[in-house]
PDB file of C-alpha atoms in Angstrom:
ATOM      1  CA  MET A   1       0.252   0.133   0.008  1.00  0.00           C
ATOM      2  CA  THR A   2       1.296   3.350  -1.156  1.00  0.00           C
ATOM      3  CA  PRO A   3       1.989   5.894   1.630  1.00  0.00           C
ATOM      4  CA  ASP A   4       0.102   9.130   1.338  1.00  0.00           C
ATOM      5  CA  TRP A   5       3.448  11.169   2.972  1.00  0.00           C
ATOM      6  CA  VAL A   6       6.015   9.568   5.241  1.00  0.00           C
ATOM      7  CA  THR A   7       7.270  11.365   8.513  1.00  0.00           C
ATOM      8  CA  ALA A   8      10.978  10.743  10.559  1.00  0.00           C
ATOM      9  CA  PHE A   9      11.363  10.578  14.070  1.00  0.00           C
ATOM     10  CA  LEU A  10      14.193  11.926  15.823  1.00  0.00           C
ATOM     11  CA  ASP A  11      14.278   9.097  18.527  1.00  0.00           C
ATOM     12  CA  PHE A  12      16.268  10.800  20.906  1.00  0.00           C
ATOM     13  CA  ALA A  13      17.557   8.880  24.543  1.00  0.00           C
ATOM     14  CA  PRO A  14      15.774  10.609  27.493  1.00  0.00           C
ATOM     15  CA  GLU A  15      19.587  12.405  28.263  1.00  0.00           C
ATOM     16  CA  HIS A  16      19.838  14.170  25.085  1.00  0.00           C
ATOM     17  CA  TYR A  17      15.337  14.670  23.959  1.00  0.00           C
ATOM     18  CA  GLY A  18      15.794  18.408  25.298  1.00  0.00           C
ATOM     19  CA  GLU A  19      18.887  19.487  24.166  1.00  0.00           C
ATOM     20  CA  GLY A  20      18.361  17.096  20.488  1.00  0.00           C
ATOM     21  CA  MET A  21      15.097  18.800  20.206  1.00  0.00           C
ATOM     22  CA  ARG A  22      16.394  22.108  20.637  1.00  0.00           C
ATOM     23  CA  ILE A  23      19.628  21.808  17.785  1.00  0.00           C
ATOM     24  CA  TRP A  24      17.467  20.084  15.082  1.00  0.00           C
ATOM     25  CA  SER A  25      15.223  23.044  15.435  1.00  0.00           C
ATOM     26  CA  SER A  26      18.156  25.177  15.357  1.00  0.00           C
ATOM     27  CA  ALA A  27      19.396  23.031  12.117  1.00  0.00           C
ATOM     28  CA  THR A  28      16.490  23.286  10.350  1.00  0.00           C
ATOM     29  CA  GLY A  29      14.722  26.397  11.353  1.00  0.00           C
ATOM     30  CA  TYR A  30      11.525  24.673  12.184  1.00  0.00           C
ATOM     31  CA  GLY A  31       9.409  25.963  15.216  1.00  0.00           C
ATOM     32  CA  ILE A  32       8.852  23.387  17.833  1.00  0.00           C
ATOM     33  CA  SER A  33       5.171  22.280  18.590  1.00  0.00           C
ATOM     34  CA  PRO A  34       4.220  22.138  22.515  1.00  0.00           C
ATOM     35  CA  ARG A  35       5.111  18.678  24.133  1.00  0.00           C
ATOM     36  CA  ARG A  36       2.600  16.623  23.951  1.00  0.00           C
ATOM     37  CA  CYS A  37       0.970  12.570  25.508  1.00  0.00           C
ATOM     38  CA  ASP A  38       1.297  12.318  29.108  1.00  0.00           C
ATOM     39  CA  ASN A  39       4.891  12.507  29.581  1.00  0.00           C
ATOM     40  CA  GLY A  40       5.450  15.053  27.079  1.00  0.00           C
ATOM     41  CA  GLU A  41       7.948  12.438  25.251  1.00  0.00           C
ATOM     42  CA  PHE A  42       6.413  13.848  21.759  1.00  0.00           C
ATOM     43  CA  ALA A  43       6.657  17.789  19.779  1.00  0.00           C
ATOM     44  CA  THR A  44       6.643  18.406  16.434  1.00  0.00           C
ATOM     45  CA  LEU A  45       9.210  20.722  14.285  1.00  0.00           C
ATOM     46  CA  VAL A  46       6.812  23.190  12.653  1.00  0.00           C
ATOM     47  CA  PRO A  47       8.424  24.386   9.380  1.00  0.00           C
ATOM     48  CA  ALA A  48       7.165  28.000   8.063  1.00  0.00           C
ATOM     49  CA  ASP A  49       4.900  26.430   4.926  1.00  0.00           C
ATOM     50  CA  GLY A  50       3.504  23.044   3.979  1.00  0.00           C
ATOM     51  CA  ASP A  51       3.053  20.040   6.329  1.00  0.00           C
ATOM     52  CA  ALA A  52       4.882  18.186   9.360  1.00  0.00           C
ATOM     53  CA  PHE A  53       7.648  15.869   8.707  1.00  0.00           C
ATOM     54  CA  LEU A  54       9.853  15.458  11.649  1.00  0.00           C
ATOM     55  CA  LYS A  55       9.140  15.230  14.634  1.00  0.00           C
ATOM     56  CA  VAL A  56      10.718  13.644  18.358  1.00  0.00           C
ATOM     57  CA  GLN A  57      10.199  11.302  20.991  1.00  0.00           C
ATOM     58  CA  ARG A  58      12.066  10.778  24.294  1.00  0.00           C
ATOM     59  CA  LEU A  59      12.716   6.987  24.395  1.00  0.00           C
ATOM     60  CA  ASP A  60      12.104   5.256  27.648  1.00  0.00           C
ATOM     61  CA  GLU A  61      15.245   3.920  27.068  1.00  0.00           C
ATOM     62  CA  GLY A  62      17.951   3.615  24.314  1.00  0.00           C
ATOM     63  CA  ALA A  63      20.113   4.934  21.992  1.00  0.00           C
ATOM     64  CA  ASP A  64      19.389   7.558  19.719  1.00  0.00           C
ATOM     65  CA  ARG A  65      17.599   6.968  16.400  1.00  0.00           C
ATOM     66  CA  ILE A  66      15.562   7.259  13.376  1.00  0.00           C
ATOM     67  CA  HIS A  67      12.324   5.876  13.258  1.00  0.00           C
ATOM     68  CA  LEU A  68       9.516   6.735   9.943  1.00  0.00           C
ATOM     69  CA  ASP A  69       5.746   6.821  10.031  1.00  0.00           C
ATOM     70  CA  LEU A  70       4.232   5.940   6.547  1.00  0.00           C
ATOM     71  CA  HIS A  71       0.872   7.593   7.053  1.00  0.00           C
ATOM     72  CA  VAL A  72      -2.121   5.411   5.000  1.00  0.00           C
ATOM     73  CA  ALA A  73      -5.956   5.432   4.928  1.00  0.00           C
ATOM     74  CA  HIS A  74      -6.519   1.647   6.786  1.00  0.00           C
ATOM     75  CA  PRO A  75      -3.200   1.253   9.159  1.00  0.00           C
ATOM     76  CA  ARG A  76      -4.332  -2.228   9.965  1.00  0.00           C
ATOM     77  CA  THR A  77      -5.016  -3.155   6.261  1.00  0.00           C
ATOM     78  CA  ALA A  78      -0.944  -2.076   5.236  1.00  0.00           C
ATOM     79  CA  ALA A  79       0.579  -3.622   8.604  1.00  0.00           C
ATOM     80  CA  ASP A  80      -0.890  -6.754   7.683  1.00  0.00           C
ATOM     81  CA  ARG A  81       0.296  -6.511   4.230  1.00  0.00           C
ATOM     82  CA  ALA A  82       3.736  -5.593   5.321  1.00  0.00           C
ATOM     83  CA  ILE A  83       3.568  -8.315   8.130  1.00  0.00           C
ATOM     84  CA  GLU A  84       3.484 -11.020   4.819  1.00  0.00           C
ATOM     85  CA  LEU A  85       6.091  -8.939   3.451  1.00  0.00           C
ATOM     86  CA  GLY A  86       8.300 -10.124   6.130  1.00  0.00           C
ATOM     87  CA  ALA A  87       7.836  -7.699   8.704  1.00  0.00           C
ATOM     88  CA  THR A  88       7.310  -8.013  12.861  1.00  0.00           C
ATOM     89  CA  GLU A  89       4.329  -6.357  14.527  1.00  0.00           C
ATOM     90  CA  LEU A  90       5.753  -5.118  17.676  1.00  0.00           C
ATOM     91  CA  ALA A  91       1.943  -3.308  19.210  1.00  0.00           C
ATOM     92  CA  ASP A  92      -1.089  -2.102  17.640  1.00  0.00           C
ATOM     93  CA  ARG A  93      -2.318   1.173  19.306  1.00  0.00           C
ATOM     94  CA  GLY A  94      -4.940   2.120  16.385  1.00  0.00           C
ATOM     95  CA  TYR A  95      -1.276   2.737  14.609  1.00  0.00           C
ATOM     96  CA  VAL A  96       0.554   0.142  14.395  1.00  0.00           C
ATOM     97  CA  VAL A  97       4.217  -0.514  15.653  1.00  0.00           C
ATOM     98  CA  LEU A  98       6.540  -2.671  13.556  1.00  0.00           C
ATOM     99  CA  ARG A  99       9.794  -4.009  12.467  1.00  0.00           C
ATOM    100  CA  SER A 100      11.113  -4.699   8.877  1.00  0.00           C
ATOM    101  CA  PRO A 101      12.799  -7.810   8.441  1.00  0.00           C
ATOM    102  CA  GLY A 102      16.336  -5.924   8.906  1.00  0.00           C
ATOM    103  CA  GLY A 103      15.435  -4.519  12.342  1.00  0.00           C
ATOM    104  CA  PHE A 104      14.768  -1.516  10.991  1.00  0.00           C
ATOM    105  CA  THR A 105      11.358   0.144  12.960  1.00  0.00           C
ATOM    106  CA  PHE A 106       8.637   2.061  11.735  1.00  0.00           C
ATOM    107  CA  CYS A 107       4.887   2.838  11.951  1.00  0.00           C
ATOM    108  CA  PHE A 108       1.830   2.746   9.831  1.00  0.00           C
ATOM    109  CA  VAL A 109      -0.492   6.005  10.721  1.00  0.00           C
ATOM    110  CA  ALA A 110      -3.741   7.228   9.802  1.00  0.00           C
ATOM    111  CA  HIS A 111      -2.853  11.097  10.201  1.00  0.00           C
ATOM    112  CA  PRO A 112      -3.300  13.658   6.386  1.00  0.00           C
ATOM    113  CA  ALA A 113      -0.258  15.434   5.307  1.00  0.00           C
ATOM    114  CA  ALA A 114       0.194  16.713   1.425  1.00  0.00           C
ATOM    115  CA  THR A 115       1.971  20.114   1.156  1.00  0.00           C
ATOM    116  CA  ARG A 116       5.844  19.209   1.147  1.00  0.00           C
ATOM    117  CA  PRO A 117       8.269  22.701   2.636  1.00  0.00           C
ATOM    118  CA  ARG A 118      10.214  24.472   0.984  1.00  0.00           C
ATOM    119  CA  PRO A 119      13.808  24.648   0.972  1.00  0.00           C
ATOM    120  CA  SER A 120      14.772  26.984   4.032  1.00  0.00           C
ATOM    121  CA  THR A 121      16.524  29.682   2.839  1.00  0.00           C
ATOM    122  CA  TRP A 122      20.019  30.813   5.118  1.00  0.00           C
ATOM    123  CA  PRO A 123      21.478  34.652   5.568  1.00  0.00           C
ATOM    124  CA  SER A 124      24.405  33.649   2.962  1.00  0.00           C
ATOM    125  CA  GLY A 125      21.938  32.866   0.527  1.00  0.00           C
ATOM    126  CA  HIS A 126      22.010  29.546  -0.112  1.00  0.00           C
ATOM    127  CA  SER A 127      18.881  26.797   1.008  1.00  0.00           C
ATOM    128  CA  SER A 128      18.898  23.797   2.593  1.00  0.00           C
ATOM    129  CA  LEU A 129      16.337  21.158   3.822  1.00  0.00           C
ATOM    130  CA  VAL A 130      15.988  17.955   5.340  1.00  0.00           C
ATOM    131  CA  ASP A 131      14.918  15.337   2.046  1.00  0.00           C
ATOM    132  CA  GLN A 132      16.159  12.313   2.863  1.00  0.00           C
ATOM    133  CA  VAL A 133      15.930   9.407   5.298  1.00  0.00           C
ATOM    134  CA  CYS A 134      19.320   7.241   4.389  1.00  0.00           C
ATOM    135  CA  LEU A 135      18.710   3.715   5.508  1.00  0.00           C
ATOM    136  CA  ASP A 136      22.027   1.691   6.968  1.00  0.00           C
ATOM    137  CA  ILE A 137      21.822  -1.798   6.255  1.00  0.00           C
ATOM    138  CA  PRO A 138      24.317  -4.418   7.358  1.00  0.00           C
ATOM    139  CA  GLY A 139      25.779  -6.505   3.983  1.00  0.00           C
ATOM    140  CA  PRO A 140      24.363  -9.296   4.651  1.00  0.00           C
ATOM    141  CA  SER A 141      20.809  -8.399   5.141  1.00  0.00           C
ATOM    142  CA  TYR A 142      21.176  -5.652   1.761  1.00  0.00           C
ATOM    143  CA  ASP A 143      18.688  -7.718  -0.697  1.00  0.00           C
ATOM    144  CA  ALA A 144      16.490  -8.490   1.125  1.00  0.00           C
ATOM    145  CA  GLU A 145      15.460  -5.358   2.575  1.00  0.00           C
ATOM    146  CA  CYS A 146      15.778  -3.543  -0.435  1.00  0.00           C
ATOM    147  CA  THR A 147      13.680  -5.827  -1.585  1.00  0.00           C
ATOM    148  CA  PHE A 148      11.232  -5.336   1.941  1.00  0.00           C
ATOM    149  CA  TRP A 149      11.029  -1.522   1.174  1.00  0.00           C
ATOM    150  CA  ALA A 150      10.328  -1.823  -2.754  1.00  0.00           C
ATOM    151  CA  ALA A 151       7.391  -3.805  -2.035  1.00  0.00           C
ATOM    152  CA  LEU A 152       6.176  -1.755   0.968  1.00  0.00           C
ATOM    153  CA  THR A 153       6.342   1.323  -0.611  1.00  0.00           C
ATOM    154  CA  GLU A 154       5.551   0.220  -3.984  1.00  0.00           C
ATOM    155  CA  TRP A 155       8.322   3.393  -5.098  1.00  0.00           C
ATOM    156  CA  GLU A 156      10.283   2.685  -8.237  1.00  0.00           C
ATOM    157  CA  THR A 157      14.420   1.291  -7.351  1.00  0.00           C
ATOM    158  CA  ARG A 158      16.565   3.343  -9.090  1.00  0.00           C
ATOM    159  CA  ALA A 159      20.545   2.564  -9.533  1.00  0.00           C
ATOM    160  CA  SER A 160      22.534   5.463  -7.833  1.00  0.00           C
ATOM    161  CA  ALA A 161      25.473   7.206 -10.164  1.00  0.00           C
ATOM    162  CA  VAL A 162      27.390   7.819  -6.363  1.00  0.00           C
ATOM    163  CA  SER A 163      27.665   3.622  -5.444  1.00  0.00           C
ATOM    164  CA  THR A 164      27.269   0.635  -6.416  1.00  0.00           C
ATOM    165  CA  ASP A 165      25.926   0.634  -2.242  1.00  0.00           C
ATOM    166  CA  PHE A 166      23.531   2.466  -2.999  1.00  0.00           C
ATOM    167  CA  ARG A 167      19.955   1.928  -4.027  1.00  0.00           C
ATOM    168  CA  SER A 168      17.438   4.921  -3.924  1.00  0.00           C
ATOM    169  CA  LEU A 169      12.887   4.697  -3.537  1.00  0.00           C
ATOM    170  CA  ALA A 170      12.094   7.103  -6.220  1.00  0.00           C
ATOM    171  CA  ARG A 171       8.974   9.386  -4.349  1.00  0.00           C
ATOM    172  CA  PRO A 172       6.337  10.033  -5.250  1.00  0.00           C
ATOM    173  CA  GLU A 173       5.908  14.253  -6.500  1.00  0.00           C
ATOM    174  CA  GLY A 174       5.395  16.219  -3.426  1.00  0.00           C
ATOM    175  CA  HIS A 175       6.897  13.924  -0.970  1.00  0.00           C
ATOM    176  CA  PRO A 176       9.322  15.198   1.509  1.00  0.00           C
ATOM    177  CA  LEU A 177      11.645  12.692   1.739  1.00  0.00           C
ATOM    178  CA  ARG A 178      12.915  10.576  -0.240  1.00  0.00           C
ATOM    179  CA  LEU A 179      14.783   6.944   0.984  1.00  0.00           C
ATOM    180  CA  LEU A 180      18.169   5.880   0.361  1.00  0.00           C
ATOM    181  CA  LEU A 181      18.962   1.793   0.843  1.00  0.00           C
ATOM    182  CA  GLN A 182      23.389   2.021   1.575  1.00  0.00           C
ATOM    183  CA  ARG A 183      25.279  -1.173   2.199  1.00  0.00           C
ATOM    184  CA  LEU A 184      27.329  -1.161   5.032  1.00  0.00           C
ATOM    185  CA  GLY A 185      30.407  -3.490   5.402  1.00  0.00           C
ATOM    186  CA  ASP A 186      29.456  -7.435   5.668  1.00  0.00           C
ATOM    187  CA  SER A 187      28.973  -7.747   9.735  1.00  0.00           C
ATOM    188  CA  ALA A 188      25.507  -8.371  11.343  1.00  0.00           C
ATOM    189  CA  GLY A 189      22.900  -5.988  12.715  1.00  0.00           C
ATOM    190  CA  ASP A 190      19.916  -4.385  13.188  1.00  0.00           C
ATOM    191  CA  VAL A 191      19.501  -1.969  10.110  1.00  0.00           C
ATOM    192  CA  GLY A 192      20.069   1.974  11.352  1.00  0.00           C
ATOM    193  CA  ALA A 193      19.566   5.382   9.840  1.00  0.00           C
ATOM    194  CA  HIS A 194      20.799   8.463   9.429  1.00  0.00           C
ATOM    195  CA  PHE A 195      19.314  12.154   8.103  1.00  0.00           C
ATOM    196  CA  ASP A 196      20.364  13.094   4.650  1.00  0.00           C
ATOM    197  CA  TRP A 197      20.296  17.135   3.639  1.00  0.00           C
ATOM    198  CA  ALA A 198      20.503  18.593   0.133  1.00  0.00           C
ATOM    199  CA  THR A 199      21.932  21.698  -0.257  1.00  0.00           C
ATOM    200  CA  THR A 200      23.031  24.441  -2.601  1.00  0.00           C
ATOM    201  CA  ASP A 201      25.681  25.181  -1.280  1.00  0.00           C
ATOM    202  CA  ARG A 202      27.947  22.269   1.057  1.00  0.00           C
ATOM    203  CA  ALA A 203      30.059  23.812   1.685  1.00  0.00           C
ATOM    204  CA  ALA A 204      28.093  27.589   3.711  1.00  0.00           C
ATOM    205  CA  GLU A 205      25.767  25.317   4.748  1.00  0.00           C
ATOM    206  CA  THR A 206      28.800  23.317   6.305  1.00  0.00           C
ATOM    207  CA  GLN A 207      29.520  26.565   8.459  1.00  0.00           C
ATOM    208  CA  ARG A 208      26.255  26.877   9.776  1.00  0.00           C
ATOM    209  CA  HIS A 209      26.145  23.647  10.945  1.00  0.00           C
ATOM    210  CA  VAL A 210      29.765  23.767  12.637  1.00  0.00           C
ATOM    211  CA  ALA A 211      28.217  27.135  13.970  1.00  0.00           C
ATOM    212  CA  LEU A 212      25.606  25.175  15.689  1.00  0.00           C
ATOM    213  CA  GLY A 213      27.720  22.715  17.380  1.00  0.00           C
ATOM    214  CA  ALA A 214      28.223  19.994  15.309  1.00  0.00           C
ATOM    215  CA  ARG A 215      31.266  18.225  14.140  1.00  0.00           C
ATOM    216  CA  VAL A 216      32.443  17.630  10.471  1.00  0.00           C
ATOM    217  CA  LEU A 217      33.549  14.181  10.998  1.00  0.00           C
ATOM    218  CA  ASP A 218      34.243  13.090   6.448  1.00  0.00           C
ATOM    219  CA  VAL A 219      34.382  15.190   4.311  1.00  0.00           C
ATOM    220  CA  GLN A 220      33.874  13.304   0.481  1.00  0.00           C
ATOM    221  CA  PRO A 221      33.077  14.605  -2.870  1.00  0.00           C
ATOM    222  CA  VAL A 222      29.237  14.877  -3.085  1.00  0.00           C
ATOM    223  CA  TRP A 223      28.526  14.965   1.013  1.00  0.00           C
ATOM    224  CA  THR A 224      29.634  15.410   4.123  1.00  0.00           C
ATOM    225  CA  VAL A 225      29.335  13.653   7.167  1.00  0.00           C
ATOM    226  CA  LEU A 226      28.825  15.496  10.604  1.00  0.00           C
ATOM    227  CA  ALA A 227      27.341  14.721  13.827  1.00  0.00           C
ATOM    228  CA  ASP A 228      25.496  17.243  16.423  1.00  0.00           C
ATOM    229  CA  PRO A 229      26.403  18.137  19.994  1.00  0.00           C
ATOM    230  CA  CYS A 230      24.414  14.986  21.276  1.00  0.00           C
ATOM    231  CA  GLY A 231      26.694  12.431  18.325  1.00  0.00           C
ATOM    232  CA  ARG A 232      24.005  11.776  16.082  1.00  0.00           C
ATOM    233  CA  ARG A 233      25.817  11.453  12.553  1.00  0.00           C
ATOM    234  CA  TYR A 234      23.817  12.601   9.755  1.00  0.00           C
ATOM    235  CA  CYS A 235      25.345  14.104   6.063  1.00  0.00           C
ATOM    236  CA  LEU A 236      25.446  17.436   4.172  1.00  0.00           C
ATOM    237  CA  THR A 237      25.592  16.726   0.428  1.00  0.00           C
ATOM    238  CA  ASP A 238      25.039  18.504  -2.982  1.00  0.00           C
ATOM    239  CA  ARG A 239      21.691  17.442  -4.391  1.00  0.00           C
ATOM    240  CA  ASP A 240      19.233  19.793  -5.720  1.00  0.00           C
ATOM    241  CA  PRO A 241      16.934  20.621  -2.871  1.00  0.00           C
ATOM    242  CA  GLU A 242      13.847  20.997  -4.633  1.00  0.00           C
ATOM    243  CA  THR A 243      14.615  18.054  -6.809  1.00  0.00           C
ATOM    244  CA  GLY A 244      16.243  16.146  -4.981  1.00  0.00           C
ATOM    245  CA  MET A 245      19.013  14.983  -7.265  1.00  0.00           C
ATOM    246  CA  LEU A 246      22.787  16.312  -8.202  1.00  0.00           C
ATOM    247  CA  GLY A 247      22.772  18.215 -10.381  1.00  0.00           C
TER     248      GLY A 247
END
């Protein structure tokens, strides 16, 4: 069942929740909604225009991570289909929590959204946008996980011009987030994820993030790896913020 929208959650370890939320609010330029649920463990990063697609959650325990919400009309029906494809159900609370065959957590939810926010423009004149979730997949489960996500979303699989260790799923027009599938080394383990930004000026965007407290970990021909002050890794890329494609 093709999702109508995809929301990415920054899940924070308890000790990182407040600081991490402020860091990512500053980095994106998005406001923070009132905290919600009984213990204030959820909040939304609110863009200046369009519908929200980034949210935050305080975990009860465990390390920082990312999970995805896939928006569909009928979460239970979509979850049953995902289980047929190899997912494992963790909980049904009206929204359904599952794990992919490789161990990545995602949910089916019914909340409507339709309008992709525009990229943020910064004082230097360049623009940027979080527009991609990269699933970091251990080598032994890579092919199976790629098959699972392609079937689950019904998005077209595309080869990468950058590396044979990447495949992307072509998002439908108007969706906020692309999905990139990255093959890691040969060691086993659960699938993880990180955010990728698209920007019109990677050097200027890097300086902006460093000023907010990020550290540069690696610089490659078309992307730069950083870690935020809490240690969460992410990438800035040369992809166009409007199209998501390399020039």
